[in-house]
Short mmCIF file of C-alpha atoms in Angstrom, two decimals:
data_model
loop_
_atom_site.label_atom_id
_atom_site.label_comp_id
_atom_site.label_asym_id
_atom_site.label_seq_id
_atom_site.Cartn_x
_atom_site.Cartn_y
_atom_site.Cartn_z
CA MET A 1 63.80 26.44 -39.28
CA VAL A 2 64.09 23.46 -41.64
CA GLN A 3 61.96 23.81 -44.76
CA ILE A 4 59.11 21.26 -44.72
CA ASN A 5 56.84 20.72 -47.72
CA SER A 6 53.45 19.03 -47.90
CA ASP A 7 53.37 15.52 -49.38
CA CYS A 8 49.72 14.62 -49.74
CA ASN A 9 47.42 13.42 -52.51
CA ILE A 10 44.41 15.17 -50.97
CA ALA A 11 43.97 18.83 -51.89
CA ALA A 12 45.16 21.25 -49.20
CA GLN A 13 41.79 23.02 -49.15
CA VAL A 14 40.00 19.74 -48.41
CA CYS A 15 42.50 18.93 -45.65
CA GLN A 16 42.05 22.39 -44.16
CA GLN A 17 38.26 22.08 -44.04
CA ALA A 18 38.50 18.57 -42.57
CA ARG A 19 40.91 19.52 -39.78
CA LEU A 20 39.05 22.72 -38.86
CA SER A 21 35.78 20.78 -38.56
CA ARG A 22 37.55 17.77 -36.96
CA ASP A 23 35.86 15.56 -39.54
CA ALA A 24 36.21 11.93 -38.43
CA ARG A 25 35.58 10.73 -41.99
CA PHE A 26 39.11 11.89 -42.85
CA ASP A 27 40.75 10.30 -39.83
CA GLY A 28 43.87 8.46 -41.02
CA GLN A 29 43.51 9.70 -44.61
CA PHE A 30 45.95 12.53 -43.97
CA PHE A 31 48.00 13.97 -41.12
CA THR A 32 48.59 17.62 -40.31
CA GLY A 33 52.18 18.61 -39.60
CA VAL A 34 52.60 21.71 -37.44
CA ILE A 35 56.00 23.18 -38.28
CA THR A 36 56.04 25.57 -35.32
CA THR A 37 55.74 22.76 -32.76
CA GLY A 38 57.33 19.90 -34.71
CA ILE A 39 54.42 17.51 -34.27
CA TYR A 40 51.85 15.91 -36.58
CA CYS A 41 48.19 15.30 -35.80
CA ARG A 42 45.04 13.49 -36.92
CA SER A 43 42.21 15.41 -38.56
CA ILE A 44 40.21 15.00 -35.33
CA CYS A 45 42.86 16.44 -32.98
CA PRO A 46 41.13 18.28 -30.08
CA ALA A 47 43.98 20.79 -29.69
CA PRO A 48 43.40 24.39 -30.86
CA ALA A 49 43.75 24.54 -34.63
CA PRO A 50 47.06 26.06 -35.81
CA TYR A 51 47.21 28.75 -38.48
CA GLU A 52 47.16 27.43 -42.03
CA LYS A 53 50.52 29.06 -42.78
CA ASN A 54 52.09 26.87 -40.10
CA VAL A 55 50.80 23.49 -41.30
CA ARG A 56 51.82 20.95 -43.90
CA TYR A 57 49.81 17.91 -45.01
CA PHE A 58 50.94 14.29 -45.40
CA ASP A 59 48.97 11.27 -46.60
CA SER A 60 50.76 8.86 -44.23
CA ALA A 61 52.28 8.98 -40.78
CA ILE A 62 55.60 7.69 -42.08
CA LYS A 63 55.89 10.67 -44.46
CA ALA A 64 55.27 13.06 -41.58
CA ALA A 65 57.90 11.27 -39.51
CA ASN A 66 60.41 11.41 -42.37
CA ALA A 67 59.88 15.18 -42.45
CA GLY A 68 61.19 15.28 -38.87
CA LEU A 69 57.82 15.55 -37.11
CA ARG A 70 56.74 13.66 -33.97
CA PRO A 71 53.27 12.19 -33.28
CA CYS A 72 50.92 14.29 -31.16
CA LEU A 73 50.38 13.04 -27.60
CA ARG A 74 46.79 14.29 -27.52
CA CYS A 75 45.22 12.86 -30.68
CA ARG A 76 47.62 9.88 -30.89
CA PRO A 77 48.15 9.22 -34.61
CA ASP A 78 49.15 5.66 -33.70
CA SER A 79 45.45 4.92 -33.10
CA ALA A 80 44.17 6.31 -36.42
CA PRO A 81 42.54 3.98 -38.95
CA SER A 82 44.87 2.84 -41.71
CA SER A 83 44.41 4.35 -45.13
CA PHE A 84 46.46 3.39 -48.15
CA ALA A 85 43.63 3.90 -50.65
CA TRP A 86 45.65 6.67 -52.31
CA LEU A 87 48.09 4.00 -53.51
CA GLY A 88 45.46 3.15 -56.10
CA THR A 89 46.17 0.04 -58.14
CA GLN A 90 49.61 -0.64 -56.66
CA THR A 91 48.60 -4.16 -55.67
CA THR A 92 52.14 -5.38 -55.04
CA LEU A 93 52.82 -2.56 -52.58
CA MET A 94 49.53 -3.27 -50.79
CA ARG A 95 50.47 -6.96 -50.49
CA ALA A 96 53.88 -6.00 -49.13
CA ILE A 97 52.30 -3.72 -46.53
CA ALA A 98 49.96 -6.55 -45.49
CA LEU A 99 52.88 -8.95 -45.03
CA ILE A 100 54.79 -6.37 -42.99
CA ASP A 101 51.71 -5.87 -40.81
CA GLN A 102 51.77 -9.62 -40.22
CA GLY A 103 55.31 -9.28 -38.83
CA PHE A 104 57.29 -10.49 -41.84
CA LEU A 105 60.20 -8.13 -41.15
CA ASN A 106 60.27 -8.20 -37.34
CA GLY A 107 60.20 -10.63 -34.44
CA GLU A 108 62.11 -13.80 -33.70
CA ASN A 109 61.42 -15.50 -37.03
CA SER A 110 61.48 -12.42 -39.22
CA GLY A 111 62.50 -12.52 -42.84
CA THR A 112 64.65 -10.15 -44.83
CA VAL A 113 63.69 -7.62 -47.48
CA VAL A 114 65.09 -10.06 -50.05
CA LYS A 115 62.79 -12.82 -48.77
CA LEU A 116 59.85 -10.43 -48.78
CA ALA A 117 60.58 -9.54 -52.40
CA ASP A 118 60.88 -13.24 -53.30
CA LYS A 119 57.48 -13.92 -51.73
CA LEU A 120 56.01 -11.12 -53.84
CA GLY A 121 57.73 -12.38 -56.99
CA ILE A 122 59.77 -9.22 -57.55
CA SER A 123 63.37 -8.10 -56.99
CA SER A 124 64.40 -6.43 -53.74
CA ARG A 125 65.53 -3.42 -55.76
CA TYR A 126 62.06 -3.01 -57.27
CA LEU A 127 60.45 -3.51 -53.85
CA ASN A 128 62.57 -0.72 -52.39
CA LYS A 129 61.63 1.48 -55.34
CA LEU A 130 57.90 0.84 -54.74
CA PHE A 131 58.19 1.79 -51.08
CA ASN A 132 60.30 4.87 -51.64
CA GLN A 133 58.01 6.15 -54.40
CA GLY A 134 54.76 5.33 -52.60
CA LEU A 135 55.66 5.94 -48.97
CA GLY A 136 58.92 7.84 -49.00
CA ALA A 137 60.61 5.12 -46.95
CA SER A 138 62.29 1.76 -47.41
CA PRO A 139 60.44 -1.45 -46.40
CA LYS A 140 62.65 -1.76 -43.29
CA ARG A 141 62.04 1.85 -42.29
CA PHE A 142 58.29 1.48 -42.82
CA ALA A 143 58.18 -1.75 -40.76
CA LEU A 144 60.15 -0.15 -37.93
CA TYR A 145 57.83 2.85 -37.78
CA GLN A 146 54.78 0.56 -37.73
CA GLN A 147 56.35 -1.23 -34.75
CA LEU A 148 56.91 2.07 -32.95
CA MET A 149 53.37 3.27 -33.57
CA PHE A 150 51.90 0.04 -32.22
CA ALA A 151 54.17 0.22 -29.17
CA LYS A 152 53.01 3.80 -28.60
CA GLN A 153 49.38 2.67 -28.81
CA LEU A 154 50.02 -0.02 -26.19
CA LEU A 155 51.78 2.45 -23.90
CA HIS A 156 48.78 4.79 -24.08
CA GLN A 157 46.03 2.20 -23.81
CA THR A 158 47.35 -0.64 -21.62
CA GLN A 159 49.34 -1.31 -18.48
CA LEU A 160 51.54 -3.93 -20.10
CA SER A 161 55.09 -3.93 -18.80
CA MET A 162 57.79 -2.36 -20.96
CA THR A 163 59.15 -5.81 -21.79
CA GLU A 164 55.72 -6.99 -22.91
CA VAL A 165 55.17 -3.85 -24.99
CA ALA A 166 58.51 -4.43 -26.69
CA MET A 167 57.65 -8.08 -27.39
CA ALA A 168 54.16 -7.26 -28.63
CA ALA A 169 55.56 -4.64 -31.02
CA GLY A 170 58.08 -7.08 -32.48
CA PHE A 171 61.30 -5.97 -30.79
CA ASN A 172 63.62 -8.77 -29.73
CA SER A 173 65.24 -6.83 -26.88
CA ILE A 174 64.13 -4.14 -24.45
CA ARG A 175 67.41 -2.29 -24.98
CA ARG A 176 66.86 -2.04 -28.73
CA PHE A 177 63.26 -0.97 -28.11
CA ASN A 178 64.29 1.85 -25.76
CA GLU A 179 67.04 3.08 -28.10
CA ILE A 180 64.85 3.23 -31.21
CA PHE A 181 61.91 4.72 -29.33
CA LYS A 182 64.00 7.57 -27.89
CA GLN A 183 65.75 8.14 -31.22
CA GLU A 184 62.52 8.42 -33.21
CA LEU A 185 60.09 10.00 -30.73
CA LEU A 186 62.52 11.95 -28.51
CA LEU A 187 60.98 10.33 -25.42
CA THR A 188 61.67 7.08 -23.65
CA PRO A 189 58.76 4.63 -23.42
CA SER A 190 58.47 5.38 -19.68
CA GLU A 191 58.38 9.13 -20.28
CA LEU A 192 55.68 8.76 -22.92
CA ARG A 193 53.51 6.65 -20.62
CA GLN A 194 53.87 9.24 -17.87
CA LYS A 195 52.84 11.99 -20.29
CA SER A 196 49.68 10.14 -21.30
CA ARG A 197 46.68 12.08 -20.13
CA HIS A 198 45.03 8.90 -18.92
CA SER A 199 45.33 5.17 -19.30
CA THR A 200 42.84 2.35 -19.27
CA ASP A 201 41.99 0.41 -16.11
CA VAL A 202 43.54 -2.75 -17.49
CA THR A 203 45.66 -4.54 -14.94
CA HIS A 204 48.89 -6.33 -15.74
CA PRO A 205 47.57 -9.30 -17.75
CA TYR A 206 50.18 -12.01 -17.32
CA LYS A 207 52.80 -13.10 -14.86
CA ASP A 208 55.56 -15.50 -15.80
CA ASN A 209 54.03 -18.19 -18.06
CA GLN A 210 50.50 -18.06 -16.69
CA VAL A 211 47.88 -19.47 -19.06
CA SER A 212 44.79 -17.36 -19.61
CA THR A 213 42.12 -19.31 -17.73
CA ASN A 214 40.78 -16.65 -15.38
CA ILE A 215 42.64 -13.41 -16.05
CA LYS A 216 41.91 -9.95 -17.24
CA PRO A 217 42.33 -9.33 -20.97
CA ILE A 218 44.35 -6.89 -22.97
CA THR A 219 41.98 -4.11 -24.02
CA LEU A 220 42.49 -1.82 -26.99
CA ALA A 221 40.51 0.79 -28.90
CA LEU A 222 40.31 0.26 -32.66
CA SER A 223 39.35 3.42 -34.53
CA TYR A 224 37.37 3.64 -37.76
CA ARG A 225 36.05 6.33 -40.08
CA PRO A 226 32.25 6.74 -39.78
CA PRO A 227 29.65 5.79 -40.78
CA PHE A 228 29.53 2.23 -39.44
CA ASN A 229 26.27 0.29 -39.08
CA TRP A 230 27.35 -2.02 -36.27
CA ALA A 231 23.79 -3.25 -35.68
CA LYS A 232 23.60 -4.78 -39.16
CA MET A 233 27.05 -6.33 -38.91
CA LEU A 234 26.09 -7.87 -35.57
CA ALA A 235 22.82 -9.15 -37.06
CA PHE A 236 24.74 -10.77 -39.92
CA TYR A 237 26.95 -12.64 -37.47
CA ALA A 238 24.01 -13.52 -35.22
CA PHE A 239 22.08 -15.21 -38.01
CA ARG A 240 25.11 -17.42 -38.71
CA GLN A 241 26.24 -17.89 -35.12
CA VAL A 242 28.12 -21.03 -34.07
CA ASP A 243 27.47 -21.94 -30.43
CA ASP A 244 30.53 -21.98 -28.15
CA MET A 245 32.64 -20.50 -30.96
CA GLU A 246 30.73 -17.21 -30.98
CA VAL A 247 28.71 -15.29 -28.38
CA ILE A 248 26.47 -12.30 -29.03
CA ASP A 249 24.85 -9.96 -26.53
CA ASP A 250 21.99 -8.20 -28.29
CA ILE A 251 21.50 -5.72 -25.45
CA SER A 252 25.07 -4.44 -25.20
CA GLY A 253 25.89 -5.09 -28.86
CA ARG A 254 28.95 -7.11 -27.89
CA TYR A 255 30.33 -9.86 -30.12
CA GLY A 256 32.83 -12.46 -29.00
CA ARG A 257 34.49 -15.46 -30.58
CA THR A 258 37.52 -17.71 -30.60
CA PHE A 259 40.37 -17.12 -33.00
CA SER A 260 43.35 -18.98 -34.37
CA PHE A 261 45.66 -16.69 -36.32
CA ASN A 262 48.80 -18.42 -37.56
CA GLY A 263 48.58 -20.88 -34.68
CA VAL A 264 47.98 -18.20 -32.03
CA GLU A 265 44.76 -19.05 -30.20
CA GLY A 266 42.47 -17.10 -27.94
CA VAL A 267 39.18 -15.27 -27.54
CA PHE A 268 38.16 -11.68 -28.18
CA TYR A 269 35.14 -9.57 -27.30
CA ILE A 270 34.38 -6.47 -29.34
CA SER A 271 31.72 -3.77 -29.10
CA PRO A 272 31.12 -0.20 -30.28
CA ASN A 273 32.21 2.71 -28.12
CA ALA A 274 29.26 4.91 -27.19
CA ASP A 275 31.16 8.18 -27.52
CA LYS A 276 33.86 7.73 -30.15
CA PRO A 277 34.14 6.19 -33.65
CA GLN A 278 35.97 3.14 -32.37
CA LEU A 279 35.40 -0.47 -31.38
CA ASP A 280 36.58 -1.52 -27.94
CA VAL A 281 38.20 -4.96 -27.97
CA SER A 282 39.27 -7.27 -25.15
CA ILE A 283 41.74 -10.00 -26.13
CA TYR A 284 42.41 -13.16 -24.12
CA LEU A 285 45.44 -15.16 -25.23
CA ALA A 286 45.49 -18.91 -24.63
CA ASP A 287 49.26 -18.73 -24.16
CA ALA A 288 50.83 -15.70 -22.49
CA ASN A 289 53.95 -16.08 -24.64
CA ASP A 290 51.86 -15.28 -27.72
CA ILE A 291 51.83 -11.63 -26.74
CA LYS A 292 54.54 -11.23 -29.39
CA SER A 293 51.76 -11.76 -31.95
CA LEU A 294 49.51 -9.03 -30.55
CA HIS A 295 50.10 -6.63 -33.45
CA TYR A 296 49.20 -9.33 -35.96
CA ILE A 297 46.06 -10.20 -33.99
CA THR A 298 45.07 -6.54 -33.93
CA MET A 299 45.53 -6.23 -37.69
CA GLN A 300 43.40 -9.34 -38.22
CA LEU A 301 40.62 -7.82 -36.11
CA ARG A 302 40.79 -4.63 -38.14
CA ARG A 303 40.40 -6.78 -41.26
CA MET A 304 37.56 -8.88 -39.83
CA PHE A 305 35.45 -5.84 -38.99
CA ASP A 306 36.53 -3.79 -42.01
CA LEU A 307 37.74 -0.90 -39.87
CA ASP A 308 39.98 0.72 -42.48
CA ALA A 309 37.28 1.13 -45.13
CA ASP A 310 36.59 4.62 -46.47
CA MET A 311 32.82 4.55 -46.77
CA GLU A 312 32.64 7.97 -48.44
CA ILE A 313 34.70 6.75 -51.40
CA ILE A 314 32.97 3.37 -51.50
CA GLN A 315 29.54 4.99 -51.72
CA GLN A 316 30.50 6.52 -55.06
CA ALA A 317 30.94 3.02 -56.49
CA LEU A 318 27.36 2.14 -55.59
CA SER A 319 25.90 4.51 -58.18
CA PRO A 320 24.80 1.70 -60.56
CA ILE A 321 22.14 0.51 -58.11
CA ILE A 322 21.41 3.93 -56.60
CA LYS A 323 20.31 5.04 -60.09
CA LEU A 324 17.91 2.09 -60.14
CA GLY A 325 16.25 3.17 -56.90
CA ALA A 326 18.04 0.94 -54.39
CA GLN A 327 18.16 2.27 -50.83
CA ILE A 328 21.80 2.44 -49.72
CA ASP A 329 23.12 2.08 -46.19
CA ASN A 330 26.35 4.09 -46.11
CA GLY A 331 27.58 2.26 -43.02
CA LEU A 332 27.36 -1.29 -44.39
CA ARG A 333 30.74 -3.02 -44.24
CA ILE A 334 32.15 -6.47 -45.01
CA PRO A 335 31.69 -8.86 -42.04
CA ALA A 336 34.60 -11.26 -42.44
CA ALA A 337 34.92 -14.83 -41.24
CA GLY A 338 37.61 -15.92 -38.80
CA SER A 339 39.81 -17.27 -41.59
CA VAL A 340 39.76 -17.90 -45.31
CA PHE A 341 39.39 -21.64 -44.67
CA GLU A 342 36.39 -21.02 -42.43
CA ALA A 343 34.81 -18.84 -45.11
CA ALA A 344 35.29 -21.62 -47.67
CA CYS A 345 33.73 -24.22 -45.36
CA ARG A 346 30.75 -21.93 -44.78
CA ALA A 347 30.35 -21.59 -48.54
CA VAL A 348 30.50 -25.36 -49.16
CA LEU A 349 28.01 -26.11 -46.37
CA GLY A 350 25.70 -23.42 -47.74
CA GLN A 351 25.44 -24.89 -51.23
CA GLN A 352 21.80 -25.35 -52.27
CA VAL A 353 20.44 -24.92 -48.72
CA SER A 354 19.18 -22.00 -46.65
CA VAL A 355 21.48 -20.19 -44.26
CA VAL A 356 19.45 -21.63 -41.38
CA GLN A 357 20.26 -25.16 -42.53
CA ALA A 358 23.86 -24.26 -43.35
CA THR A 359 24.33 -22.84 -39.85
CA LYS A 360 23.01 -26.05 -38.30
CA LEU A 361 25.56 -28.01 -40.33
CA LEU A 362 28.30 -25.59 -39.34
CA ASN A 363 27.45 -25.98 -35.65
CA LEU A 364 27.72 -29.76 -35.98
CA LEU A 365 31.03 -29.43 -37.81
CA VAL A 366 32.58 -27.23 -35.12
CA GLU A 367 31.15 -29.29 -32.25
CA SER A 368 32.45 -32.54 -33.76
CA TYR A 369 35.88 -31.52 -35.03
CA GLY A 370 36.90 -28.25 -33.36
CA GLU A 371 39.35 -28.17 -30.47
CA THR A 372 38.34 -26.65 -27.13
CA LEU A 373 39.71 -23.77 -25.07
CA PHE A 374 38.96 -22.80 -21.46
CA ILE A 375 39.10 -19.02 -21.21
CA ASP A 376 37.27 -16.43 -19.12
CA GLY A 377 35.55 -19.18 -17.13
CA LYS A 378 33.98 -20.70 -20.24
CA VAL A 379 34.59 -23.67 -22.51
CA TRP A 380 35.02 -22.47 -26.09
CA GLN A 381 35.28 -24.17 -29.47
CA LEU A 382 37.83 -23.33 -32.13
CA PHE A 383 36.97 -23.68 -35.79
CA PRO A 384 38.35 -27.04 -37.03
CA THR A 385 41.76 -27.06 -38.67
CA ALA A 386 42.19 -28.01 -42.31
CA GLN A 387 43.84 -31.26 -41.20
CA ALA A 388 40.89 -32.12 -38.95
CA ILE A 389 38.45 -31.60 -41.83
CA ALA A 390 40.65 -33.61 -44.18
CA ASN A 391 40.50 -36.61 -41.83
CA ALA A 392 36.87 -36.17 -40.72
CA SER A 393 34.22 -38.79 -41.48
CA LEU A 394 31.54 -36.04 -41.54
CA ASP A 395 28.96 -38.71 -40.68
CA GLU A 396 27.22 -36.19 -38.43
CA LEU A 397 26.35 -33.96 -41.38
CA ASN A 398 23.14 -34.62 -43.27
CA MET A 399 24.21 -33.57 -46.75
CA PRO A 400 25.12 -35.17 -50.09
CA GLY A 401 28.18 -37.41 -50.15
CA ALA A 402 29.74 -35.40 -52.97
CA ARG A 403 29.68 -32.29 -50.78
CA LYS A 404 31.33 -34.18 -47.93
CA LEU A 405 34.06 -35.35 -50.28
CA ALA A 406 34.55 -31.77 -51.46
CA LEU A 407 34.97 -30.63 -47.86
CA ASN A 408 37.47 -33.43 -47.15
CA ALA A 409 39.40 -32.64 -50.33
CA LEU A 410 39.49 -28.93 -49.54
CA GLY A 411 40.82 -29.65 -46.05
CA GLN A 412 43.48 -31.94 -47.50
CA PHE A 413 44.55 -29.39 -50.11
CA VAL A 414 44.77 -26.50 -47.62
CA HIS A 415 46.64 -28.68 -45.12
CA GLN A 416 49.20 -29.70 -47.74
CA HIS A 417 49.43 -26.25 -49.33
CA ALA A 418 49.31 -23.81 -46.42
CA ASP A 419 50.26 -20.84 -48.60
CA SER A 420 47.63 -21.53 -51.25
CA THR A 421 45.04 -18.92 -52.17
CA PRO A 422 41.35 -19.52 -52.90
CA ASP A 423 42.06 -19.27 -56.62
CA ASP A 424 44.31 -22.33 -56.24
CA TRP A 425 41.38 -24.32 -54.85
CA LEU A 426 39.62 -24.52 -58.20
CA SER A 427 41.64 -27.68 -58.84
CA VAL A 428 39.79 -29.36 -55.94
CA LYS A 429 36.78 -31.37 -57.08
CA GLY A 430 33.56 -29.78 -55.86
CA ILE A 431 35.05 -26.31 -55.35
CA GLY A 432 33.77 -23.86 -57.94
CA PRO A 433 34.05 -20.15 -58.76
CA TRP A 434 31.25 -19.09 -56.37
CA THR A 435 32.92 -20.77 -53.38
CA VAL A 436 36.27 -19.23 -54.30
CA ALA A 437 34.73 -15.78 -54.70
CA TYR A 438 32.92 -16.06 -51.36
CA ALA A 439 36.15 -17.16 -49.64
CA ASN A 440 37.99 -14.21 -51.15
CA MET A 441 35.28 -11.81 -49.99
CA ARG A 442 34.68 -13.04 -46.43
CA GLY A 443 37.97 -14.83 -45.81
CA LEU A 444 40.52 -12.42 -47.29
CA SER A 445 38.30 -9.32 -47.14
CA ASP A 446 38.80 -8.75 -50.86
CA PRO A 447 36.85 -5.52 -51.49
CA ASP A 448 36.12 -6.27 -55.15
CA VAL A 449 33.96 -9.40 -55.28
CA PHE A 450 30.62 -8.86 -57.01
CA LEU A 451 28.71 -12.14 -56.68
CA SER A 452 26.56 -11.62 -59.76
CA SER A 453 25.86 -15.38 -60.03
CA ASP A 454 24.30 -15.46 -56.55
CA LEU A 455 20.56 -16.15 -56.71
CA VAL A 456 19.63 -13.30 -54.35
CA ILE A 457 21.77 -10.84 -56.31
CA LYS A 458 20.15 -11.98 -59.56
CA ASN A 459 16.65 -11.63 -58.16
CA ARG A 460 17.36 -8.21 -56.70
CA LEU A 461 18.86 -6.84 -59.91
CA HIS A 462 15.94 -8.20 -61.92
CA ALA A 463 13.54 -6.50 -59.50
CA LEU A 464 15.39 -3.18 -59.62
CA TYR A 465 15.43 -3.13 -63.41
CA GLU A 466 11.76 -4.12 -63.49
CA GLN A 467 10.90 -1.22 -61.15
CA SER A 468 12.85 1.21 -63.31
CA GLY A 469 10.88 0.16 -66.38
CA LYS A 470 13.79 -1.63 -68.04
CA PRO A 471 13.24 -5.34 -67.37
CA ILE A 472 16.09 -7.75 -68.09
CA GLU A 473 14.85 -9.90 -70.96
CA SER A 474 17.30 -12.81 -71.04
CA SER A 475 20.18 -14.58 -69.31
CA LYS A 476 22.54 -13.14 -71.90
CA SER A 477 21.33 -9.63 -71.13
CA TYR A 478 21.79 -10.26 -67.42
CA LEU A 479 25.40 -11.36 -67.90
CA SER A 480 26.13 -8.24 -69.91
CA ILE A 481 24.44 -5.96 -67.37
CA ALA A 482 26.16 -7.66 -64.42
CA ALA A 483 29.56 -7.33 -66.08
CA ASP A 484 28.96 -3.63 -66.69
CA ILE A 485 27.85 -3.08 -63.08
CA ALA A 486 30.92 -4.94 -61.79
CA LYS A 487 33.16 -2.72 -63.92
CA GLN A 488 31.50 0.45 -62.63
CA ALA A 489 31.66 -0.70 -59.01
CA SER A 490 35.30 -1.83 -59.12
CA PRO A 491 37.29 -1.94 -56.88
CA TRP A 492 34.43 -2.05 -54.38
CA GLY A 493 32.29 -4.90 -55.74
CA SER A 494 32.05 -6.66 -52.37
CA TYR A 495 30.21 -3.69 -50.90
CA LEU A 496 27.80 -3.79 -53.81
CA THR A 497 27.18 -7.47 -53.05
CA PHE A 498 26.30 -6.72 -49.42
CA GLN A 499 24.17 -3.72 -50.36
CA LEU A 500 22.08 -5.88 -52.70
CA TRP A 501 21.76 -8.62 -50.08
CA ASP A 502 20.66 -5.95 -47.61
CA ASN A 503 18.15 -4.53 -50.11
CA ASP A 504 16.45 -7.86 -50.67
CA PRO A 505 13.46 -8.90 -48.51
CA VAL A 506 15.08 -12.31 -47.93
CA ALA A 507 18.64 -11.05 -47.65
CA ALA A 508 18.87 -12.04 -44.00
CA LYS A 509 18.48 -15.64 -45.09
CA ASN A 510 21.24 -15.65 -47.65
CA GLY A 511 24.96 -15.03 -47.96
#
């Protein structure tokens, strides 16, 4: 038997306790390799637990695969939440992983490792070093395994044809897909699908080049680590709802909206599963040929609903306000906007007005300048493009002229600089630090944005310190206290922001 060693940043004793109790909070944080069977499993695997002497632990699926292990067909590691928190402050590696998840190294228009390194501002040699040290695999190897795991998920959960699965996973040919799949997983795609214990009742979604006007969607299950307060996330969206762009069913808890991710348009519905820690999503594509972007769409949905967050770790960063008596909701996550540009527009429209008024303005903006889609028997609105906002008169919006000009200028800048980041927008007249921070938090899902200058945050911190018998005496003192809190909460400042909004009596009317 080949010698296999553990390669995990989590202590073996912790891993053992988690797998024996099938603790969903550790799902995706580590994988258990069983050397007697040659497979690796999630912490929640329902199979009988192997003896400790026969297991090895890995903090990523790719490390388990590199040790010669295959993914379990029962617990399906391909469906586990992502978890790269153990990479710590390796920001460049995290950015590289995000770009790979967006399909940078696969598909028809894929780039090379050299181009990926150039985009990150580093050498390809250093990029390879980062991946090999952090993940035990090269960027290409990591990207390929991500493709295989997504293909495996589709084979388990959908009835897509083999060609469509290959396309959706980023393979340019069915032959290449079959070869790599058999080589890595020791099964052909057809054999794996046959071995699946059950599949969903999704019918074949597309034929030829049929446009999605009245068809069944692609349905997937997106796992997360509990706790997750879906009711509060849904309430946050509901209070800011844009008609015909978003739909919310309070009874079933289902949320739906249009999306436009890198030019790929469609509609999704998402709701919590009653029995498992997962969200069930149905995706309608406006163009059947866009199935090749399905992995990217799925990753965007995971980002939007913050499904890869580790709430147990994040809670530790909330100690500054817990000590002051704040009531914490451990399941409160970051409800993202549909895009970073949308988040910025929401921030601009919300300047110096209530969220009720800002939402009215937003509805007018989308109704006046958003394009329409006809999907699932309904006419939908897309959020306006940057170009549309740049050229808009905005006469429909009852707000100061300076704010309209700021919105036009932002649209123009984003249209002309598609790869710009919110930090680049500070050069646009009328766009300040608060708008940029808000766009980073709700548009890019940056976990470390503490909006200490927000009025609600200020009021809540003042109230908490007053209750604790240590009132904040001056603006200077507040700045010092806020900076200290931000430092203690880092890198989870965004969660602190939402906790304080949630703690405030008027929080539902802000943010």
